[in-house]
Amino acid sequence: MQKRPFATSEKLHEITQEIPTPYHLYDERGIRTTARGLLNAFAWNAGYREYYAVKACPNPFILKILKEEGCGVDCASMAELMLAEACGFSGDEIMFSSNETPGEEYEYARRLNVNINLDDITHIPFLAEHGGIPERICLRYNPGGELRIGSTCMGQPGASKYGMTKQQIFSAVGQLMAMGVKQFALHAFLASNTIENDYYPTNARVLFDLAAELHAALGADFYMINLSGGVGIPYRPEERMPDIQKIGAAVQRAFEEALVPAGLGHVRIATELGRYMTGPNGCLVATAIHKKHIYKEYVGLDACAANLMRPAMYGAYHHITVAGKEDALCDHVYDVVGSLCENNDKFAIDRALPRIDIGDLIVIHDTGAHGFSMGYNYNGRLRSAEVLLREDGSFQMIRRAETVRDYFATFDFCGVMDGVLARAEK
Ligand SMILES: *Cc1c(COP(=O)(O)O)cnc(C)c1O
């Protein structure tokens, strides 16, 4: 099975003439199409909103496209809240699904009057001191144990640091009602990168049942159920994209079975998808700059794990296409590697690819979420540029590449780099 980049080889070469590799390239058309498909799948729910997980691709140009499509944003830090504010998101258009949250971030979130998602019961007095308890609040649930669907284990909530136990949720709702909270929301993130269609409906059912129980036992009212993120994408060519229309319909069935009879038919559904929204709509474009033959065949790129950490961190598969050789026979086997002094800096291991020549443009697929944003500066490697491929075929740099000046900026004050930088830039 084939997986083709969203940009042609000609387009990639055209961009590279102006913006040197490596760069992350994003597909405006793909992002808009994905957003429209998702909103359509949940259109049965009047108040439905997607809160795009900002950490997946924290670029204001991307966030503004999603805003135009009617999405909100999910933030987890001060910087992400500030980015959301700068892009014109406000109040109910923002979820703050943070954990281990500093006091000043809660204070800022309260000033913006966003949806606060409490990760722990001890955050109730903490929030009361840092910004105050709002009239509407969301609670993050962790059912513990394993998430099983049929005979397959999809996730290990019991081993994850997030959320509250069921007992704590009951106690938290009681405490918060006594503190003046009028309406609640529930949130859970039980499995990541699920390409099976039944994850969201299963998660929905867990949260719907809990809301119904809390409503019956404590008289708590609910305004929102937030299914969080976790819908996956087909990184591998043999995998298939989840069917979002089917997923939306199955969540609707669960809603009608569990929430409507409980008197909670007014509740709105929310999602916080990151990967599903932009993952396939981005790629990392790099150049093959070295070839090396020792015990194995290596192709060295001008990009490294600092630009895309997932293969090094998770052993994640990212499909690779050699631009201009899309239909060539994959009759060579390479390790495709970056320059870090870390042997896990490998974008692909033993990958069958067409013959690669020095200078070839290498497209690493599915980097539009948790790609650039996970970048780091190990070995003094710099973050790349980000480029947006517009719907009309034009392209625009939406973030410049880091320079050594950026890298040295935090100790510039002692002047140690001044002479070196001046000579290097001459
Ligand atoms: C990371 C994250 C998301 C997005 O996850 P995806 O796997 O990209 O869908 C949503 N909500 C929260 C709270 C997260 O931490």
PDB file of N, CA, C and O and ligand atoms in Angstrom, residues 53 55-56 74 97 140 187 189 192-193 228-231 272-276 370, ligand 1:
ATOM      1  N   ALA A  53      -6.045  20.549  20.743  1.00  0.00           N
ATOM      2  CA  ALA A  53      -4.965  20.478  21.727  1.00  0.00           C
ATOM      3  C   ALA A  53      -3.764  21.273  21.219  1.00  0.00           C
ATOM      4  O   ALA A  53      -3.028  20.825  20.336  1.00  0.00           O
ATOM      5  N   LYS A  55      -0.873  21.877  22.256  1.00  0.00           N
ATOM      6  CA  LYS A  55       0.471  21.308  22.324  1.00  0.00           C
ATOM      7  C   LYS A  55       0.838  20.520  21.074  1.00  0.00           C
ATOM      8  O   LYS A  55       2.008  20.329  20.787  1.00  0.00           O
ATOM      9  N   ALA A  56      -0.168  20.073  20.326  1.00  0.00           N
ATOM     10  CA  ALA A  56       0.105  19.285  19.127  1.00  0.00           C
ATOM     11  C   ALA A  56       0.778  20.127  18.045  1.00  0.00           C
ATOM     12  O   ALA A  56       1.625  19.628  17.295  1.00  0.00           O
ATOM     13  N   ASP A  74      -7.534  23.717  23.484  1.00  0.00           N
ATOM     14  CA  ASP A  74      -7.234  23.118  24.781  1.00  0.00           C
ATOM     15  C   ASP A  74      -5.799  23.469  25.142  1.00  0.00           C
ATOM     16  O   ASP A  74      -4.882  23.190  24.376  1.00  0.00           O
ATOM     17  N   SER A  97      -6.914  22.176  30.386  1.00  0.00           N
ATOM     18  CA  SER A  97      -6.770  20.802  30.879  1.00  0.00           C
ATOM     19  C   SER A  97      -5.327  20.576  31.296  1.00  0.00           C
ATOM     20  O   SER A  97      -4.574  19.889  30.626  1.00  0.00           O
ATOM     21  N   ARG A 140     -11.519  15.915  35.932  1.00  0.00           N
ATOM     22  CA  ARG A 140     -10.876  14.880  35.125  1.00  0.00           C
ATOM     23  C   ARG A 140     -10.938  13.559  35.860  1.00  0.00           C
ATOM     24  O   ARG A 140     -10.472  13.439  36.994  1.00  0.00           O
ATOM     25  N   HIS A 187     -14.337  14.852  32.187  1.00  0.00           N
ATOM     26  CA  HIS A 187     -13.310  14.682  31.159  1.00  0.00           C
ATOM     27  C   HIS A 187     -12.530  13.411  31.475  1.00  0.00           C
ATOM     28  O   HIS A 187     -12.286  13.112  32.648  1.00  0.00           O
ATOM     29  N   PHE A 189      -9.224  10.886  29.561  1.00  0.00           N
ATOM     30  CA  PHE A 189      -8.339  10.556  28.432  1.00  0.00           C
ATOM     31  C   PHE A 189      -7.782   9.175  28.757  1.00  0.00           C
ATOM     32  O   PHE A 189      -6.888   9.045  29.575  1.00  0.00           O
ATOM     33  N   SER A 192      -4.408   6.569  23.975  1.00  0.00           N
ATOM     34  CA  SER A 192      -3.812   7.507  23.029  1.00  0.00           C
ATOM     35  C   SER A 192      -3.649   6.860  21.655  1.00  0.00           C
ATOM     36  O   SER A 192      -3.400   5.663  21.553  1.00  0.00           O
ATOM     37  N   ASN A 193      -3.771   7.665  20.616  1.00  0.00           N
ATOM     38  CA  ASN A 193      -3.539   7.217  19.244  1.00  0.00           C
ATOM     39  C   ASN A 193      -4.299   5.930  18.897  1.00  0.00           C
ATOM     40  O   ASN A 193      -3.715   4.960  18.428  1.00  0.00           O
ATOM     41  N   SER A 228     -11.980  14.421  25.394  1.00  0.00           N
ATOM     42  CA  SER A 228     -10.543  14.639  25.331  1.00  0.00           C
ATOM     43  C   SER A 228      -9.962  14.200  23.978  1.00  0.00           C
ATOM     44  O   SER A 228     -10.669  14.187  22.979  1.00  0.00           O
ATOM     45  N   GLY A 229      -8.665  13.864  23.962  1.00  0.00           N
ATOM     46  CA  GLY A 229      -8.020  13.472  22.706  1.00  0.00           C
ATOM     47  C   GLY A 229      -7.948  11.970  22.580  1.00  0.00           C
ATOM     48  O   GLY A 229      -8.672  11.243  23.243  1.00  0.00           O
ATOM     49  N   GLY A 230      -7.070  11.501  21.725  1.00  0.00           N
ATOM     50  CA  GLY A 230      -6.799  10.070  21.668  1.00  0.00           C
ATOM     51  C   GLY A 230      -7.219   9.369  20.392  1.00  0.00           C
ATOM     52  O   GLY A 230      -6.832   8.218  20.182  1.00  0.00           O
ATOM     53  N   VAL A 231      -8.039  10.036  19.552  1.00  0.00           N
ATOM     54  CA  VAL A 231      -8.353   9.404  18.263  1.00  0.00           C
ATOM     55  C   VAL A 231      -7.083   9.479  17.411  1.00  0.00           C
ATOM     56  O   VAL A 231      -6.468  10.532  17.290  1.00  0.00           O
ATOM     57  N   GLU A 272     -11.013  17.125  22.455  1.00  0.00           N
ATOM     58  CA  GLU A 272      -9.729  17.859  22.503  1.00  0.00           C
ATOM     59  C   GLU A 272      -8.734  17.148  21.601  1.00  0.00           C
ATOM     60  O   GLU A 272      -7.652  16.762  22.033  1.00  0.00           O
ATOM     61  N   LEU A 273      -9.123  16.966  20.358  1.00  0.00           N
ATOM     62  CA  LEU A 273      -8.246  16.205  19.474  1.00  0.00           C
ATOM     63  C   LEU A 273      -7.063  17.049  19.018  1.00  0.00           C
ATOM     64  O   LEU A 273      -7.205  18.228  18.714  1.00  0.00           O
ATOM     65  N   GLY A 274      -5.916  16.425  18.994  1.00  0.00           N
ATOM     66  CA  GLY A 274      -4.715  17.071  18.472  1.00  0.00           C
ATOM     67  C   GLY A 274      -4.230  16.306  17.255  1.00  0.00           C
ATOM     68  O   GLY A 274      -4.316  16.761  16.117  1.00  0.00           O
ATOM     69  N   ARG A 275      -3.771  15.090  17.527  1.00  0.00           N
ATOM     70  CA  ARG A 275      -3.186  14.244  16.480  1.00  0.00           C
ATOM     71  C   ARG A 275      -4.125  14.065  15.285  1.00  0.00           C
ATOM     72  O   ARG A 275      -3.711  14.202  14.132  1.00  0.00           O
ATOM     73  N   TYR A 276      -5.401  13.753  15.587  1.00  0.00           N
ATOM     74  CA  TYR A 276      -6.350  13.489  14.503  1.00  0.00           C
ATOM     75  C   TYR A 276      -6.503  14.721  13.594  1.00  0.00           C
ATOM     76  O   TYR A 276      -6.641  14.596  12.380  1.00  0.00           O
ATOM     77  N   HIS A 370       2.384  16.907  17.471  1.00  0.00           N
ATOM     78  CA  HIS A 370       3.446  16.380  18.339  1.00  0.00           C
ATOM     79  C   HIS A 370       4.738  16.162  17.537  1.00  0.00           C
ATOM     80  O   HIS A 370       5.476  15.207  17.764  1.00  0.00           O
TER      81      HIS A 370
HETATM   82  C1  LIG B   1      -2.322  15.677  24.559  1.00  0.00           C
HETATM   83  C2  LIG B   1      -3.705  15.923  24.980  1.00  0.00           C
HETATM   84  C3  LIG B   1      -4.751  15.970  24.048  1.00  0.00           C
HETATM   85  C4  LIG B   1      -4.545  15.642  22.585  1.00  0.00           C
HETATM   86  O1  LIG B   1      -4.165  14.339  22.403  1.00  0.00           O
HETATM   87  P1  LIG B   1      -4.094  13.705  20.933  1.00  0.00           P
HETATM   88  O2  LIG B   1      -3.484  12.364  21.168  1.00  0.00           O
HETATM   89  O3  LIG B   1      -3.225  14.596  20.132  1.00  0.00           O
HETATM   90  O4  LIG B   1      -5.475  13.643  20.414  1.00  0.00           O
HETATM   91  C5  LIG B   1      -6.006  16.280  24.501  1.00  0.00           C
HETATM   92  N1  LIG B   1      -6.246  16.545  25.804  1.00  0.00           N
HETATM   93  C6  LIG B   1      -5.273  16.526  26.731  1.00  0.00           C
HETATM   94  C7  LIG B   1      -5.606  16.868  28.124  1.00  0.00           C
HETATM   95  C8  LIG B   1      -3.978  16.198  26.360  1.00  0.00           C
HETATM   96  O5  LIG B   1      -3.020  16.169  27.286  1.00  0.00           O
END
